[in-house]
Amino acid sequence: MKRGKQMCSDERAIRVGRRAFMAGAFAALGGVCLSASGADGRRPVLQVSPSDSRYLADASGKTFVPIGCNICFDRLNADGRAAADTRARFARWMRAFAANGGNFMRVWLGHASTEIMPARPGAFDAEAEKTLLQIVRLAEELDIKLKFTLESFRRTVPDADAEDPGRVDIFTRPLYAPFAQTMDDFFRRETCARIFLQKVDRLKALGLGDSPSVAAWELWNEISAVCPKAGDYTYRTWREAIDPWTRRMLRELKVRFPRQLALQSLGSFSTPGAFKPYDWLAGLADNDILQVHRYFDPGAQLDVCRGEMDVLAADAIREMRDRAPGRPVMLAETGAVKANHAGPSERYAADVRGTILHDALFAPFFAGSCASGQPWHWDHQYIDGNGLWGQFARFRKAIAGVDPAAEHFRPIRFENHRLRFWCLRGTRKTLIWVRTKNGDFSTVTRAEAEEWLNDIPARFSVYDPWNDVTTSVTDGHIPEFQRDAVVTFDTKDSY
């Protein structure tokens, strides 16, 4: 039929939704105004550092190291109905995180607890918007930068094989079911693109593009986990659907949010099948940070993912640096899971000291990342449940006073049978994270550490994050510490 005489039902739904959106865009704000850009004009909230393109800087150009965590959604509000409880939980998590030095946080906008357009195009949920605006206002108050992940679903209709096809599922998106029966339909149909952009436009209308705390927009959580055509998991089929959509939507984000970063993410780098998708991700010109996800996973096909946390995390960063030597790289999701991501790791219950979290924070930065590792399982399942927020404070203290962009750090790794040394050699300062392989430091381990560090100067400092103690050394002898420590000295004084 000819356009102008009769619209198809899906186009009519889009236009009706658009009218409703324009009519109510600002009414939903309830008179609350987010902080405007203010004195910084239209400068980026975060940007690639002008000093070293491997690192990030804030609006003023000062180096910004994201000390981050995935605080993505309220797992206890799976159907989105308990909005007040969600707001209370987010407030508690965020205050604990910020009080311990956290400054960068990821939030999903496709989960029921934060989904602003849950069921119909152009129909926005006032309670979800209230939750979102509270998160942004609190982030501004606490000086936390936010990364918002726009979508996360893997099918438009419930899984026919599920025991309860009508169950609440964060990886199902009935919003698109009238217009796309498969994910291939979703990525190829203009109607679905318009609906997706309606949500983006609503977020802009809510003022999020002007918030000094909203730093990045991520198109999708782990888009490599999406199977466009049922039963066809080939890379070629996946890329044919995903690539044009991703390239277009990254450009759309940059038009709507010129002050903020535009990003895409892939699933855990734990199988041989992950290499090609990550090659693809590294080649996206409009993807501002090269992100990687990786977990300790006893079911992983790659041996490194079944080993020590510091090694698997650092290796993920090496993989990204190999693909993009001059760009910021970030371990954007990490932690420990049951075999094949069947759930949070059984190790969490016993990890009351937070050794898994500790390694996940430290290792990526000392391997050359622009940030700490960004852990998952933030809630009762691990970090909050075990009271581990203090680990963020220890990482922040370990790198205090260091400007990685000005230092132009060169990552170096060496090890013996007792110790691993993760070294960042800078133009003025050199940092070495010394980590024991088997438990706490010992007299024998101490002697070996001194032998392996015999070319560093006699004067240096040692920070023991487990006791939160910094020792100034003048005689070249390393003090005892628990499990690991950060040694810092002037580069010019070493060989």
XYZ file of C-alpha atoms in Angstrom:
495
model
C 0.000 0.000 0.000
C 1.131 3.588 -0.565
C 2.425 5.699 2.270
C 0.051 8.549 3.149
C -3.113 6.542 2.603
C -2.779 4.006 5.377
C -0.093 3.328 7.927
C 0.722 -0.183 9.010
C -0.117 -0.915 12.622
C 3.458 -0.834 13.865
C 4.160 2.618 12.351
C 0.930 3.919 13.874
C 2.055 2.656 17.283
C 5.357 4.451 16.885
C 3.717 7.766 15.946
C 1.183 7.563 18.745
C 3.997 6.792 21.129
C 6.027 9.718 19.823
C 3.150 12.141 20.412
C 2.708 10.823 23.945
C 6.438 11.134 24.506
C 6.602 14.763 23.356
C 3.553 15.710 25.403
C 4.875 14.233 28.626
C 8.623 14.447 28.240
C 9.198 17.086 30.834
C 6.088 16.585 32.945
C 7.537 13.322 34.228
C 10.432 15.222 35.762
C 8.082 16.351 38.508
C 9.742 19.733 38.760
C 13.143 18.239 39.521
C 16.051 19.581 37.489
C 19.322 17.705 37.191
C 22.566 19.637 37.476
C 23.342 21.447 34.234
C 26.729 21.507 32.581
C 27.574 24.753 34.394
C 31.044 26.186 34.216
C 32.441 23.410 32.047
C 30.190 24.423 29.140
C 29.819 21.561 26.689
C 33.077 19.788 27.437
C 32.983 15.978 27.684
C 32.215 14.460 31.065
C 35.035 11.971 30.389
C 37.381 11.945 27.435
C 40.512 10.266 26.148
C 43.433 11.854 27.974
C 45.260 14.528 25.976
C 48.490 13.343 27.630
C 48.232 9.630 26.851
C 45.495 8.116 24.698
C 45.499 4.902 26.758
C 43.978 6.709 29.721
C 40.941 8.878 30.481
C 40.550 12.453 31.663
C 37.718 14.482 33.163
C 36.234 17.658 31.693
C 39.189 19.738 32.871
C 41.733 17.407 31.287
C 42.848 15.908 34.617
C 43.547 12.186 34.491
C 40.600 10.142 35.736
C 41.094 6.538 36.835
C 37.714 4.762 36.994
C 37.541 2.871 40.281
C 34.443 1.022 39.322
C 31.794 -1.535 40.059
C 28.793 -3.024 38.311
C 25.852 -1.932 40.477
C 23.530 -2.756 37.674
C 20.029 -3.455 38.957
C 17.989 -4.639 41.901
C 17.975 -8.425 41.725
C 15.318 -8.551 44.471
C 12.898 -6.482 42.381
C 12.642 -8.806 39.397
C 9.212 -7.602 38.243
C 9.827 -3.876 38.777
C 6.966 -3.384 41.226
C 8.948 -2.632 44.393
C 10.386 0.678 43.160
C 10.738 2.271 46.602
C 12.764 -0.710 47.837
C 14.970 -0.479 44.755
C 15.668 3.200 45.404
C 16.593 2.469 49.012
C 18.956 -0.321 48.000
C 20.661 1.754 45.325
C 21.136 4.596 47.796
C 22.754 2.250 50.324
C 25.022 0.599 47.760
C 26.094 3.901 46.240
C 26.873 5.563 49.567
C 28.956 2.588 50.705
C 30.754 2.510 47.353
C 31.545 6.231 47.298
C 32.605 6.291 50.957
C 35.320 3.788 50.026
C 36.670 5.649 47.010
C 34.460 4.275 44.236
C 33.961 6.790 41.431
C 32.567 4.870 38.426
C 29.424 2.753 38.272
C 27.500 0.786 35.652
C 23.680 0.622 35.638
C 21.490 -1.457 33.343
C 18.405 0.221 31.871
C 16.901 -2.993 30.511
C 16.117 -4.648 33.847
C 12.604 -4.400 35.263
C 13.835 -2.401 38.267
C 15.184 0.398 36.029
C 13.282 -0.023 32.733
C 11.570 3.257 31.786
C 9.707 1.896 28.712
C 8.664 -1.596 29.774
C 5.693 -2.650 27.671
C 4.571 -0.302 24.864
C 6.392 2.115 22.565
C 6.191 5.623 24.002
C 4.595 4.494 27.289
C 6.992 5.449 30.079
C 7.006 4.196 33.642
C 6.976 7.064 36.133
C 8.334 4.988 39.028
C 11.265 3.686 36.967
C 12.034 7.229 35.854
C 11.967 8.354 39.462
C 14.434 5.592 40.337
C 16.708 6.566 37.455
C 16.663 10.248 38.357
C 17.456 9.449 41.978
C 20.464 7.406 40.875
C 21.709 10.319 38.770
C 21.145 12.928 41.487
C 22.886 10.756 44.064
C 25.789 10.156 41.682
C 26.162 13.915 41.304
C 26.136 14.325 45.074
C 28.690 11.544 45.617
C 30.905 12.426 42.623
C 30.354 9.097 40.869
C 30.511 8.826 37.086
C 27.820 6.629 35.524
C 27.775 4.250 32.588
C 24.250 3.368 31.471
C 23.668 0.119 29.558
C 20.631 0.593 27.353
C 19.590 -3.005 26.651
C 20.406 -6.574 27.622
C 17.744 -8.883 26.165
C 18.487 -11.950 24.034
C 15.045 -12.683 22.633
C 11.804 -10.792 22.142
C 9.495 -13.624 23.187
C 9.797 -16.044 26.132
C 11.811 -19.203 25.597
C 9.438 -21.942 24.445
C 11.545 -24.523 26.248
C 11.283 -22.805 29.618
C 9.243 -24.483 32.344
C 7.298 -21.249 32.802
C 7.226 -19.333 29.497
C 5.478 -16.409 31.177
C 8.154 -15.911 33.837
C 9.885 -12.610 34.440
C 13.173 -12.742 32.554
C 15.645 -9.886 32.100
C 16.751 -11.475 28.846
C 13.302 -11.318 27.248
C 11.805 -8.091 25.821
C 8.066 -8.411 24.981
C 8.065 -4.718 24.015
C 9.362 -5.746 20.590
C 7.372 -8.983 20.180
C 4.633 -7.390 17.999
C 7.291 -6.190 15.564
C 10.040 -8.834 15.721
C 9.758 -12.528 16.439
C 13.495 -13.146 16.238
C 16.558 -11.122 17.171
C 17.467 -11.004 13.489
C 14.119 -9.223 12.939
C 14.938 -6.809 15.734
C 18.308 -5.772 14.343
C 17.109 -5.432 10.749
C 13.722 -3.715 11.079
C 13.460 0.053 11.094
C 10.399 -0.086 13.354
C 12.481 -1.673 16.105
C 15.251 0.861 15.618
C 12.732 3.666 16.087
C 11.412 2.125 19.287
C 14.942 1.717 20.625
C 15.669 5.368 19.830
C 12.428 6.460 21.505
C 13.883 5.222 24.757
C 17.161 6.991 24.039
C 15.328 10.231 23.251
C 13.369 9.963 26.473
C 16.604 9.638 28.439
C 17.879 12.763 26.718
C 14.644 14.612 27.513
C 15.022 13.651 31.167
C 18.220 15.698 31.187
C 20.743 12.888 31.392
C 22.811 14.340 28.561
C 23.499 17.405 30.711
C 24.379 15.661 33.955
C 28.042 16.012 34.994
C 27.848 12.447 36.321
C 26.548 10.622 33.251
C 29.794 9.705 31.493
C 28.973 6.889 29.076
C 26.210 5.114 27.188
C 26.602 1.425 26.394
C 24.358 -0.008 23.704
C 24.068 -3.551 24.971
C 25.172 -5.922 27.651
C 27.163 -8.696 25.972
C 25.716 -8.454 22.502
C 27.804 -11.477 21.504
C 25.427 -13.568 23.628
C 22.583 -12.745 21.228
C 21.768 -15.402 18.632
C 20.007 -13.608 15.740
C 18.752 -16.808 14.089
C 17.639 -19.786 16.151
C 20.212 -22.549 16.008
C 22.671 -20.528 13.904
C 25.540 -19.469 16.144
C 28.058 -18.796 13.385
C 30.151 -15.649 13.618
C 29.216 -14.649 10.070
C 25.462 -14.757 10.783
C 25.944 -12.875 14.044
C 28.065 -10.152 12.483
C 25.738 -9.646 9.515
C 22.963 -8.730 11.949
C 24.922 -6.983 14.691
C 27.502 -4.941 12.820
C 25.253 -2.494 10.861
C 22.988 -1.973 13.865
C 25.882 -1.313 16.245
C 27.632 1.124 13.911
C 24.420 3.045 13.353
C 23.466 3.198 17.018
C 26.919 4.320 18.147
C 26.549 7.255 15.736
C 23.036 7.939 17.040
C 24.386 8.068 20.606
C 27.082 10.528 19.630
C 24.507 12.825 18.013
C 22.235 12.768 21.061
C 24.920 12.739 23.759
C 27.945 14.597 22.374
C 29.458 15.089 25.847
C 29.436 11.423 26.731
C 31.228 8.264 25.635
C 29.556 5.697 23.364
C 30.313 2.025 23.994
C 29.506 -1.557 23.059
C 30.224 -4.739 25.063
C 30.718 -8.441 24.401
C 30.447 -11.548 26.548
C 33.106 -13.190 28.663
C 36.408 -13.770 26.850
C 36.555 -17.423 27.857
C 36.196 -19.461 24.651
C 37.992 -19.710 21.297
C 34.840 -18.276 19.758
C 35.439 -14.964 21.542
C 38.519 -14.002 19.525
C 36.748 -12.897 16.337
C 34.031 -10.844 18.078
C 36.695 -9.012 20.103
C 38.660 -8.368 16.902
C 35.440 -6.847 15.545
C 34.881 -4.746 18.662
C 38.424 -3.363 18.477
C 37.750 -2.236 14.915
C 34.694 -0.071 15.727
C 35.840 3.517 15.246
C 32.981 5.037 17.290
C 33.461 2.710 20.275
C 35.318 4.988 22.686
C 36.719 2.437 25.182
C 37.687 -1.126 24.338
C 35.902 -3.107 27.038
C 36.310 -6.770 27.868
C 34.396 -9.135 30.163
C 36.081 -12.109 31.808
C 35.417 -14.275 34.878
C 37.014 -17.087 36.800
C 34.970 -19.929 35.356
C 35.791 -23.610 36.067
C 33.862 -24.549 32.930
C 35.665 -22.151 30.603
C 37.314 -23.499 27.478
C 40.338 -21.191 27.816
C 42.766 -22.499 30.431
C 43.585 -19.013 31.705
C 39.988 -18.545 32.918
C 40.309 -21.529 35.226
C 43.450 -20.218 36.925
C 44.362 -17.396 39.298
C 42.257 -14.264 39.331
C 45.122 -11.820 38.843
C 46.460 -13.733 35.846
C 43.135 -14.117 34.040
C 42.241 -10.459 34.620
C 45.620 -9.162 33.456
C 45.574 -11.465 30.439
C 42.215 -10.019 29.369
C 43.780 -6.557 29.356
C 46.781 -7.844 27.387
C 44.401 -9.244 24.766
C 42.783 -5.823 24.378
C 46.105 -3.962 24.339
C 47.281 -6.279 21.569
C 44.233 -5.291 19.520
C 44.333 -1.565 20.281
C 47.741 -0.488 21.643
C 46.943 3.222 21.811
C 43.397 3.152 23.193
C 41.856 2.974 26.685
C 41.033 -0.615 27.645
C 38.925 -1.754 30.589
C 37.954 -5.030 32.253
C 34.327 -3.958 32.458
C 32.905 -7.116 34.054
C 34.754 -9.616 36.190
C 34.338 -11.910 39.150
C 33.909 -15.631 39.791
C 31.117 -17.916 38.614
C 30.044 -21.537 38.711
C 30.933 -23.589 35.651
C 29.700 -21.958 32.437
C 28.164 -18.979 34.260
C 25.546 -21.081 36.032
C 25.545 -18.623 38.941
C 27.845 -16.842 41.398
C 30.854 -18.871 42.485
C 30.730 -21.143 45.507
C 34.026 -19.500 46.497
C 32.264 -16.269 47.415
C 30.812 -17.567 50.677
C 34.262 -18.354 52.057
C 35.922 -15.244 50.636
C 35.197 -13.028 53.630
C 38.453 -11.113 53.146
C 37.675 -10.294 49.524
C 40.722 -11.816 47.846
C 38.834 -12.421 44.593
C 37.602 -8.820 44.544
C 41.051 -7.532 45.498
C 42.791 -9.219 42.573
C 39.996 -8.180 40.208
C 40.559 -4.526 41.155
C 44.363 -4.465 41.122
C 45.423 -6.741 38.266
C 43.850 -4.898 35.297
C 45.344 -1.535 36.254
C 48.804 -3.010 36.762
C 48.490 -4.743 33.377
C 47.953 -1.409 31.618
C 44.226 -0.735 31.901
C 42.889 2.781 32.283
C 40.849 1.602 35.280
C 40.508 -0.853 38.096
C 38.689 -4.038 37.222
C 34.927 -3.568 37.378
C 33.510 -6.411 39.529
C 30.110 -8.067 39.211
C 28.041 -9.604 42.077
C 27.826 -6.301 43.927
C 24.815 -7.132 46.098
C 23.981 -9.797 48.701
C 25.608 -12.399 46.479
C 29.140 -11.169 47.237
C 30.415 -7.609 47.767
C 27.620 -6.156 49.882
C 26.819 -9.521 51.442
C 30.407 -10.009 52.657
C 30.928 -6.340 53.535
C 33.782 -5.886 51.073
C 33.344 -2.251 49.997
C 36.599 -1.399 51.783
C 38.578 -3.140 49.027
C 37.853 -0.173 46.757
C 39.429 2.144 49.327
C 42.575 0.010 49.406
C 42.960 0.196 45.634
C 42.399 3.952 45.666
C 45.085 4.373 48.332
C 47.512 2.111 46.447
C 47.514 4.459 43.435
C 47.031 7.757 45.284
C 49.149 10.600 43.937
C 49.992 8.787 40.708
C 49.041 10.234 37.301
C 49.226 7.289 34.865
C 48.742 9.472 31.788
C 51.619 11.768 32.768
C 53.764 8.760 33.614
C 53.125 7.027 30.253
C 53.298 3.727 32.110
C 54.854 0.678 30.460
C 53.450 -2.568 31.925
C 55.970 -5.326 32.704
C 55.390 -8.725 34.297
C 57.895 -11.144 35.772
C 57.660 -13.956 38.310
C 59.355 -16.783 40.153
C 57.879 -19.882 41.787
C 56.648 -17.899 44.836
C 55.846 -14.408 43.570
C 54.391 -12.467 40.667
C 55.556 -8.919 40.010
C 53.193 -6.635 38.097
C 55.191 -3.531 37.207
C 54.182 -0.129 35.796
C 57.347 1.713 34.804
C 56.722 5.436 34.400
C 58.760 8.454 33.434
C 58.987 9.600 37.058
C 57.453 6.873 39.229
C 57.545 3.114 39.037
C 54.943 0.957 40.777
C 55.304 -2.778 41.377
C 52.440 -4.862 42.685
C 54.098 -7.827 44.370
C 51.678 -10.730 44.819
C 52.406 -14.007 46.551
C 51.304 -17.158 44.784
C 50.637 -19.220 47.910
C 49.204 -17.354 50.857
C 50.860 -14.814 53.089
C 54.344 -13.390 52.955
C 57.089 -15.386 54.696
C 60.745 -14.897 55.594
C 61.775 -17.007 52.599
C 59.410 -15.127 50.296
C 60.755 -11.829 51.594
C 64.318 -12.813 50.754
C 63.277 -13.853 47.269
C 61.377 -10.609 46.715
C 64.432 -8.584 47.695
C 66.617 -10.687 45.406
C 64.298 -10.182 42.457
C 63.972 -6.464 43.194
C 67.674 -5.910 43.727
C 67.867 -3.242 41.025
C 65.432 -0.873 42.704
C 66.788 1.973 44.838
C 67.337 1.719 48.586
C 64.620 4.304 49.161
C 61.057 3.326 48.330
C 57.620 3.013 49.894
C 55.586 -0.121 50.467
C 51.814 -0.127 50.838
C 50.286 -3.208 52.466
C 46.597 -3.041 51.471
C 45.543 -5.817 53.849
C 46.742 -3.896 56.898
C 46.299 -0.480 55.236
C 49.858 0.466 56.216
C 52.424 2.433 54.207
C 56.093 2.032 55.150
C 58.900 4.315 53.988
C 62.041 2.253 53.403
C 65.554 3.709 53.399
C 67.710 0.590 53.665
C 66.384 -1.462 50.730
C 64.729 -4.097 52.926
C 61.084 -4.896 52.210
C 58.935 -5.028 55.347
C 56.639 -7.970 55.962
C 53.179 -7.701 54.440
C 50.099 -9.852 53.922
C 49.637 -11.587 50.576
C 50.561 -8.614 48.346
C 51.886 -5.068 48.436
C 52.602 -2.103 46.171
C 56.201 -0.903 45.988
C 56.712 2.652 44.686
C 59.969 4.430 43.889
C 61.446 7.119 41.668
C 62.201 5.721 38.228
C 65.359 7.810 37.867
C 66.895 6.084 40.893
C 66.560 2.593 39.405
C 68.714 0.878 36.809
